[in-house]
CSV table of C-alpha atoms and ligand atoms in Angstrom, one decimal:
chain,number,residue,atom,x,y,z
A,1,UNK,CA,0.0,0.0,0.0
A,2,UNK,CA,1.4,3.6,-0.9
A,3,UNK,CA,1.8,5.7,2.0
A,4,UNK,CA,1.8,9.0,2.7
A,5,UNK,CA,3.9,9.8,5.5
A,6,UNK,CA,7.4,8.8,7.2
A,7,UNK,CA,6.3,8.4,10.3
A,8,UNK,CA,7.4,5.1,11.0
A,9,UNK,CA,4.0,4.2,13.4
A,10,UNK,CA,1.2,5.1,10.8
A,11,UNK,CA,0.4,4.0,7.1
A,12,UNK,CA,-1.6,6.9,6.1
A,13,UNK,CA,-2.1,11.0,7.5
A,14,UNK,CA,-5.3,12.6,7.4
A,15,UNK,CA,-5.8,16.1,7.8
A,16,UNK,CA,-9.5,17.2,8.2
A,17,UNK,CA,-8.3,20.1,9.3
A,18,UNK,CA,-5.5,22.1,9.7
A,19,UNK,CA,-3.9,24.5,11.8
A,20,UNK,CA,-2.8,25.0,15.9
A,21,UNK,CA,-1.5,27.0,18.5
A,22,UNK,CA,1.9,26.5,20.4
A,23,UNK,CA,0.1,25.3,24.5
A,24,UNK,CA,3.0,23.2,26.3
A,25,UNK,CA,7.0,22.7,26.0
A,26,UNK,CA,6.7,20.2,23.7
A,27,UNK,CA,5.3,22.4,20.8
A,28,UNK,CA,8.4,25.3,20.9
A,29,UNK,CA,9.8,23.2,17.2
A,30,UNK,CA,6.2,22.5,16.4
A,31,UNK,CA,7.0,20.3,12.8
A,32,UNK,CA,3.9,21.0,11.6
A,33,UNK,CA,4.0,24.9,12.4
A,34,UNK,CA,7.1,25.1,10.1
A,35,UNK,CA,5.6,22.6,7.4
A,36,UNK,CA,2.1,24.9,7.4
A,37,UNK,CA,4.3,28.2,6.3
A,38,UNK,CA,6.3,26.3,3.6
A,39,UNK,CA,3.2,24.5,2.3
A,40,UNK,CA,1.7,28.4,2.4
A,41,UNK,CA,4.5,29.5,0.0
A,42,UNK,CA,4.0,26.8,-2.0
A,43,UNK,CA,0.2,28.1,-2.4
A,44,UNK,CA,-1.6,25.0,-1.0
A,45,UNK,CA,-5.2,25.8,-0.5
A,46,UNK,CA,-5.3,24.3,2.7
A,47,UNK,CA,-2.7,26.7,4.1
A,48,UNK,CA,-3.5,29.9,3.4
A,49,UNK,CA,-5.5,30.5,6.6
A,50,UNK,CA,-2.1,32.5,9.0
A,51,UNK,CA,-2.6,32.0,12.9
A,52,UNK,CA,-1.7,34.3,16.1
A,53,UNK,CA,2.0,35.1,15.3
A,54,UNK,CA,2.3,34.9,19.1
A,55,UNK,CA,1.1,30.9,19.2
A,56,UNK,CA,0.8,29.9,16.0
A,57,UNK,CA,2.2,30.8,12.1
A,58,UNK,CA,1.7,31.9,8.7
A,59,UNK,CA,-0.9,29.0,7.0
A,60,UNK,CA,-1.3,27.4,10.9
A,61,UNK,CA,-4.8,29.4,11.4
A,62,UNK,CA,-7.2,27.1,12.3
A,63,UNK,CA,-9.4,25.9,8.8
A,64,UNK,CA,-11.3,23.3,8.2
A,65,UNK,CA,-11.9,21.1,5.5
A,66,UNK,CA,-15.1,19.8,4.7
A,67,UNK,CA,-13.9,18.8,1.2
A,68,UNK,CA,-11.3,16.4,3.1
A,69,UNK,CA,-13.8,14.6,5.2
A,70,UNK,CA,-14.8,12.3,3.1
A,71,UNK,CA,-11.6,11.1,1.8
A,72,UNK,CA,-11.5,7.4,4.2
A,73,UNK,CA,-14.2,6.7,2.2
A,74,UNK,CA,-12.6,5.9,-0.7
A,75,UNK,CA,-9.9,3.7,0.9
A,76,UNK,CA,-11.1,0.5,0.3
A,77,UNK,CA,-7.8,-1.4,1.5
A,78,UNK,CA,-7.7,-1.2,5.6
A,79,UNK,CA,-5.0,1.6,6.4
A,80,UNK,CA,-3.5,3.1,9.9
A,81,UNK,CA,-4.2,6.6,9.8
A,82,UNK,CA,-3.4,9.5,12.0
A,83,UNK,CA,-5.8,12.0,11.9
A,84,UNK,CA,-4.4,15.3,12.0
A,85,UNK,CA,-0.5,15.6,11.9
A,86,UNK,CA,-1.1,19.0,11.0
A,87,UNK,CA,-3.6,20.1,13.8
A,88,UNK,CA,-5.0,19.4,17.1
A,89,UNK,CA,-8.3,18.1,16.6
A,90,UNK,CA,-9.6,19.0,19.8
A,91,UNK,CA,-8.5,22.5,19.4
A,92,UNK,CA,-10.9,25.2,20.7
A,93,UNK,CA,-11.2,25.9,17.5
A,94,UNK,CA,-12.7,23.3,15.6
A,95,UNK,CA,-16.8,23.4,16.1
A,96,UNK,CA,-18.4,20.5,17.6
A,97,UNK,CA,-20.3,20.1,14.8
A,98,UNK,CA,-17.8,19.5,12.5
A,99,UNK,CA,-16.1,16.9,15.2
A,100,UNK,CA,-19.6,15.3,15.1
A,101,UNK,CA,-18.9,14.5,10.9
A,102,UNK,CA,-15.3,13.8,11.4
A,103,UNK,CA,-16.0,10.8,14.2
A,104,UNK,CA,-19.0,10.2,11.9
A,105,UNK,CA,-16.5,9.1,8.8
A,106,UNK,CA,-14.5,7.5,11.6
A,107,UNK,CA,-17.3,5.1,12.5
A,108,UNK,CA,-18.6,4.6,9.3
A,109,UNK,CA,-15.2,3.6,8.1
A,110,UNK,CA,-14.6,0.6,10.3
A,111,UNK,CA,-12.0,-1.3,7.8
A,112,UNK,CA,-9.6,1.5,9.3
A,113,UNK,CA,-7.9,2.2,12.4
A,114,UNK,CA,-7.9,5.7,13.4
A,115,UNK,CA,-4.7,7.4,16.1
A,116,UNK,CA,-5.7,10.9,17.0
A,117,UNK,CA,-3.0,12.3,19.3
A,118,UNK,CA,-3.9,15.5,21.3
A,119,UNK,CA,-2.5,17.7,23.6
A,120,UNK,CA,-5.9,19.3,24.7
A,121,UNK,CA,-6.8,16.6,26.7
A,122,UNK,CA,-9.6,18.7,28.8
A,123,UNK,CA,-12.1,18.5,25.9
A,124,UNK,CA,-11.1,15.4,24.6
A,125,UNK,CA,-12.4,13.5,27.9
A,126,UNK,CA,-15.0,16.2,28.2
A,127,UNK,CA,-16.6,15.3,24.2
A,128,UNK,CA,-15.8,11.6,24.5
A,129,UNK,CA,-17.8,11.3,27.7
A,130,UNK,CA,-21.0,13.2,26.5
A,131,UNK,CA,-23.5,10.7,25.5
A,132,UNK,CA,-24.6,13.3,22.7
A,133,UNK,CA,-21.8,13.3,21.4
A,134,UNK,CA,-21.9,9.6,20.8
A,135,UNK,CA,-25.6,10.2,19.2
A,136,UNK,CA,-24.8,12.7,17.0
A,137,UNK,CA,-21.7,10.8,15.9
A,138,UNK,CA,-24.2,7.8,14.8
A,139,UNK,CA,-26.6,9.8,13.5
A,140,UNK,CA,-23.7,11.4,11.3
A,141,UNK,CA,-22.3,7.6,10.8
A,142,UNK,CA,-25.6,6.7,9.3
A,143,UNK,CA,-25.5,9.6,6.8
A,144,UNK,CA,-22.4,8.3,5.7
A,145,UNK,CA,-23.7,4.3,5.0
A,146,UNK,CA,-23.0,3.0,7.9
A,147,UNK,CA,-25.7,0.8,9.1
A,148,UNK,CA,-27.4,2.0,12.2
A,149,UNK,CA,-26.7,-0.9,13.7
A,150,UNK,CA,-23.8,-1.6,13.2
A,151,UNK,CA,-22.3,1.5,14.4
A,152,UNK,CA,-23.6,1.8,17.6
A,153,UNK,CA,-20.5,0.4,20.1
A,154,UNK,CA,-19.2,3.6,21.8
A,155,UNK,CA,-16.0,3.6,22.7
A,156,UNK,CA,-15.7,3.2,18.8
A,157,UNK,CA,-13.4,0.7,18.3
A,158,UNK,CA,-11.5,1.3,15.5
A,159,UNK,CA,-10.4,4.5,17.4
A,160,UNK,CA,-7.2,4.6,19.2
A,161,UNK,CA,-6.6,7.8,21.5
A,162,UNK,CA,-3.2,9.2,22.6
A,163,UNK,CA,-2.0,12.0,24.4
A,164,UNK,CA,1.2,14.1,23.8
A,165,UNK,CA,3.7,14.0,27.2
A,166,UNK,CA,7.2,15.6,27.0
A,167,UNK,CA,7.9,15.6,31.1
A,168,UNK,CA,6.9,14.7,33.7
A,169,UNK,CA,4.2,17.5,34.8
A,170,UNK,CA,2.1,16.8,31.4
A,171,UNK,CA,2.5,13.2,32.6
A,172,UNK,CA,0.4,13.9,35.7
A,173,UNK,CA,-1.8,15.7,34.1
A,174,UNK,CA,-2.7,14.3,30.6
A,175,UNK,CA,-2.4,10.6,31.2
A,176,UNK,CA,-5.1,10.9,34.2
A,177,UNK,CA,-7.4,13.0,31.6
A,178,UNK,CA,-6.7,10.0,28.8
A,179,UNK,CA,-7.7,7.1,31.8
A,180,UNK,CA,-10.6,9.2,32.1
A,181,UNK,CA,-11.7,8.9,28.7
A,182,UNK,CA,-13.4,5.9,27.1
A,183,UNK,CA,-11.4,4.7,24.3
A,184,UNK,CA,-10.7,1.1,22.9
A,185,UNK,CA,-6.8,1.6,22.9
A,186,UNK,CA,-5.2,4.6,24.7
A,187,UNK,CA,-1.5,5.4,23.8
A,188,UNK,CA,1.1,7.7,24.5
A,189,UNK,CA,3.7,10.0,22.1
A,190,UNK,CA,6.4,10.7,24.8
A,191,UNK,CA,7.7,12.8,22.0
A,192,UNK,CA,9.9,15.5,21.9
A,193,UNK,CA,10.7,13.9,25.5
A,194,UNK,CA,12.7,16.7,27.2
A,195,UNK,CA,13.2,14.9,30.8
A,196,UNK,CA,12.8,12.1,32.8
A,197,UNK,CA,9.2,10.2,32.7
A,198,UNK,CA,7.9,7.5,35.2
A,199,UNK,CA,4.4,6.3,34.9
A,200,UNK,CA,4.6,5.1,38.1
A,201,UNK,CA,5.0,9.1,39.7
A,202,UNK,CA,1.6,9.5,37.2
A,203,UNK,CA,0.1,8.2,40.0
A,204,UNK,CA,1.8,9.1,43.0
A,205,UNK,CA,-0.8,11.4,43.9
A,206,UNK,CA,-3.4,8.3,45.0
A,207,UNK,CA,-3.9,8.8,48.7
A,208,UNK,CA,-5.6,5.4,48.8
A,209,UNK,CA,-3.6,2.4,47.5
A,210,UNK,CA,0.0,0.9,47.9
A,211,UNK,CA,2.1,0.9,45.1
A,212,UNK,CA,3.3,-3.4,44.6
A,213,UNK,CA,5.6,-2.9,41.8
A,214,UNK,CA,5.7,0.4,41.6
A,215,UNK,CA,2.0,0.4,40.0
A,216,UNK,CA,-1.2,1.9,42.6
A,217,UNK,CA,-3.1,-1.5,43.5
A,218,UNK,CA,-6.3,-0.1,42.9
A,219,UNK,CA,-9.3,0.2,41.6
A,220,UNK,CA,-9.1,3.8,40.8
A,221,UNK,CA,-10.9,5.4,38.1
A,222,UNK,CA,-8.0,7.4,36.7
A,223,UNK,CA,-5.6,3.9,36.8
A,224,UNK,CA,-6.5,2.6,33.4
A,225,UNK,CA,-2.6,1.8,32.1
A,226,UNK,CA,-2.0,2.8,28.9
A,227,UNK,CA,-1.8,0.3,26.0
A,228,UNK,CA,1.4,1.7,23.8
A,229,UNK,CA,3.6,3.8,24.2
A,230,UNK,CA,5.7,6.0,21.6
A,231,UNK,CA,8.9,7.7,22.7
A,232,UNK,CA,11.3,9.8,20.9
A,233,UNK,CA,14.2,12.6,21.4
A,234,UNK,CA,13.6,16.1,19.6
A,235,UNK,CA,15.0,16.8,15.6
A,236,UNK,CA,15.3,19.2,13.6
A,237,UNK,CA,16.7,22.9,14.2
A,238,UNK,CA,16.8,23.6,17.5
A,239,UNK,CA,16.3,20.3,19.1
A,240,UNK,CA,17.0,19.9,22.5
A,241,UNK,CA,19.0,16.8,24.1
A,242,UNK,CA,17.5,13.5,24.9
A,243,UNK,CA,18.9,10.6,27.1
A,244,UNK,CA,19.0,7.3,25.8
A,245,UNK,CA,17.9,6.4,29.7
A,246,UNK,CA,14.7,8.4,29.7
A,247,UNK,CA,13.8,5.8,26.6
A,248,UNK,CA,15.3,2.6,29.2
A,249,UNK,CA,13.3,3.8,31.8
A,250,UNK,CA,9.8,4.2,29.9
A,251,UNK,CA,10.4,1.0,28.2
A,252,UNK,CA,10.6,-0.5,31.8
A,253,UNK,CA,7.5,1.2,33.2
A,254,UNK,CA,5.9,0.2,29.5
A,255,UNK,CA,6.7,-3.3,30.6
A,256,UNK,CA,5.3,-3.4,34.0
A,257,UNK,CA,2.4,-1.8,32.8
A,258,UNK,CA,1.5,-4.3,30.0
A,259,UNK,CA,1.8,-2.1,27.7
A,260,UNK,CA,3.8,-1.7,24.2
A,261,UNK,CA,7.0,0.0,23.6
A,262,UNK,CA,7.5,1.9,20.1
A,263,UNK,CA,10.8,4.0,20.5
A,264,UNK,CA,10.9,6.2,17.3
A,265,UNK,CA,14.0,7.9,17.3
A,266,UNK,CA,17.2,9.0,19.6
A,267,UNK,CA,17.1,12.5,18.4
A,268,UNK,CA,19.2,14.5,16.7
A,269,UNK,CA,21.4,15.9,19.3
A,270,UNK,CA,21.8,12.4,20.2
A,271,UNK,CA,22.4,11.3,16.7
A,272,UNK,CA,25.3,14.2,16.4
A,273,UNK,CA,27.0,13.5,19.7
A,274,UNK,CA,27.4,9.5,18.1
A,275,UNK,CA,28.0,10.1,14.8
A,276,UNK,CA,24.7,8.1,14.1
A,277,UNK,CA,23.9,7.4,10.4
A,278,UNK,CA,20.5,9.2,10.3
A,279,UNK,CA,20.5,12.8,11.5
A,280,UNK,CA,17.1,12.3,13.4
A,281,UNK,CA,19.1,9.5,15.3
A,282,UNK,CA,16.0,7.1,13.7
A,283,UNK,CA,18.3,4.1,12.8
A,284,UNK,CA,18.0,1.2,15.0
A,285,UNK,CA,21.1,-0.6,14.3
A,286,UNK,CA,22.7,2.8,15.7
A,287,UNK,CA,21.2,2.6,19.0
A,288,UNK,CA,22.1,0.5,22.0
A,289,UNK,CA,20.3,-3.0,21.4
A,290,UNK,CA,18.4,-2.4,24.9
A,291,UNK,CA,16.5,0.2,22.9
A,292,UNK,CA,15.7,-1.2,19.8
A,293,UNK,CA,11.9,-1.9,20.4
A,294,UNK,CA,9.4,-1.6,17.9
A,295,UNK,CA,5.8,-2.9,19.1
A,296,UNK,CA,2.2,-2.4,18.4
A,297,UNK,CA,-0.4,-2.6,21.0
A,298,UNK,CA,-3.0,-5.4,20.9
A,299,UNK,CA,-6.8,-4.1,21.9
A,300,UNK,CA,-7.0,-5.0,26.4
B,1,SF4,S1,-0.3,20.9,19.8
B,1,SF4,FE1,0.8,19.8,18.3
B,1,SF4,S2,0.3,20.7,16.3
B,1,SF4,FE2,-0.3,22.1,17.9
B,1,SF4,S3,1.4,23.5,18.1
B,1,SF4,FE3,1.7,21.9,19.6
B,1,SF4,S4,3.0,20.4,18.6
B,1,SF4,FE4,2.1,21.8,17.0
């Protein structure tokens, strides 16, 4: 199958809409920020829309694109896509309503698996829990072919959700907002990661439970582990340093937790500092073999 991205854990981008605003430590080399402004010069439609030069770009305005909804429904082969590598879907943004039509192609495009990565986690757990949400995403479903029927299984489960964490602090915070949403596979992108992450100090906060294995011992509500986990050093201009024993550590805790390590890349002021092949520091046969892990997550 042709794909349209590099990204090594995806087959297939897809940008309903386009455009974001700088909100944590992890955006300062946003990819996509720089990308929006060349694609402007280049005079692609969909970037022609500038944003707050303060958070955001020239052509990384918030737009959306109705015209590119229905694109999944022409891929008849089953693809990986990640919706949005050039936005933040649950940007403040974005109207519901058009949310309600993008889930809606989501669910009525089962042969698919959809990763939608987000840093605004708040209204992500606050949509995903609304039960009319959920309606109006079947109703919308329906309009698109998908029997009534047949869509009706909320979580949907061709949907796997992921938040962004680049330290610890977003740690705290986003992967209790991800636990607290329903999803079929929840996931991680610890990427750019700019300091040390446990998942076990995610938690540290319970007042209730003892902590066998460095894991709360439950049940809490805001304890559901994570299923994969992503994690990558920063490249590009500007990149700031990564330690190949952040990625050790997180592989560890990925372990304990049951869930699946993915490491991406090294980085590229790792890949300078060890004269690695790849300037992204993305070649595994450059990296210590304690790191070279490459997994998918199964659905729990
Ligand atoms: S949230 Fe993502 S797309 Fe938006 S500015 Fe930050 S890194 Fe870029």
């Amino acid at each position: 199958m042709a794909s349209n991205t590099t990204i090594q854990w995806t087959e297939q981008t897809w940008n309903p809409t386009s455009g974001c605003d700088r909100i944590s430590d992890g955006c300062t080399n946003c990819y996509a920020l720089t990308m929006a402004k060349r694609l402007k010069g280049m005079g692609q439609a969909k970037y022609q829309n500038d944003g707050n030069p303060k958070t955001s770009g020239p052509g990384f305005g918030i737009s959306v694109h109705p015209e590119a909804f229905l694109e999944p429904l022409r891929w008849k082969k089953p693809r990986r896509v990640f919706v949005n590598s050039m936005s933040d879907l649950f940007h403040s943004g974005i109207d519901t309503a058009s949310l309600h039509l993008i889930f809606g192609v989501m669910a009525a495009t089962p042969q698919h698996t959809y990763q939608i990565l987000t840093k605004r986690h708040g209204r992500m757990r606050s949509l995903l829990n609304n039960p009319q949400f959920a309606h109006m995403v079947f109703h919308r479903a329906k309009m698109y072919g998908r029997p009534d029927t047949a869509a009706r299984t909320w979580p949907l489960p061709n949907i796997h959700l992921g938040v962004s964490v680049e330290n610890q602090k977003w740690a705290n915070i986003r992967i209790k907002a991800l636990a607290q949403t329903p999803a079929a596979v929840r996931f991680l992108s610890c990427e750019p990661l700019l300091g040390p992450v446990r998942l076990t100090r995610a938690h540290a906060h319970c007042p209730t439970h003892d902590f066998p294995g460095g894991f709360c011992s439950g049940p809490c509500p805001d304890l559901i582990l994570p299923d994969w986990i992503i994690i990558g050093g920063e490249s590009g201009p500007g990149a700031r340093p990564f330690e190949p024993q952040w990625a050790a550590d997180l592989i560890d805790d990925a372990r304990l937790a049951g869930a699946a390590p993915f490491v991406k890349q090294l980085g590229s002021v790792w890949a300078r500092a060890n004269g690695a092949s790849d300037s992204k520091g993305g070649k595994l046969e450059d990296w210590p073999a304690a790191l070279r892990v490459r997994e998918y997550p199964t659905t729990r």
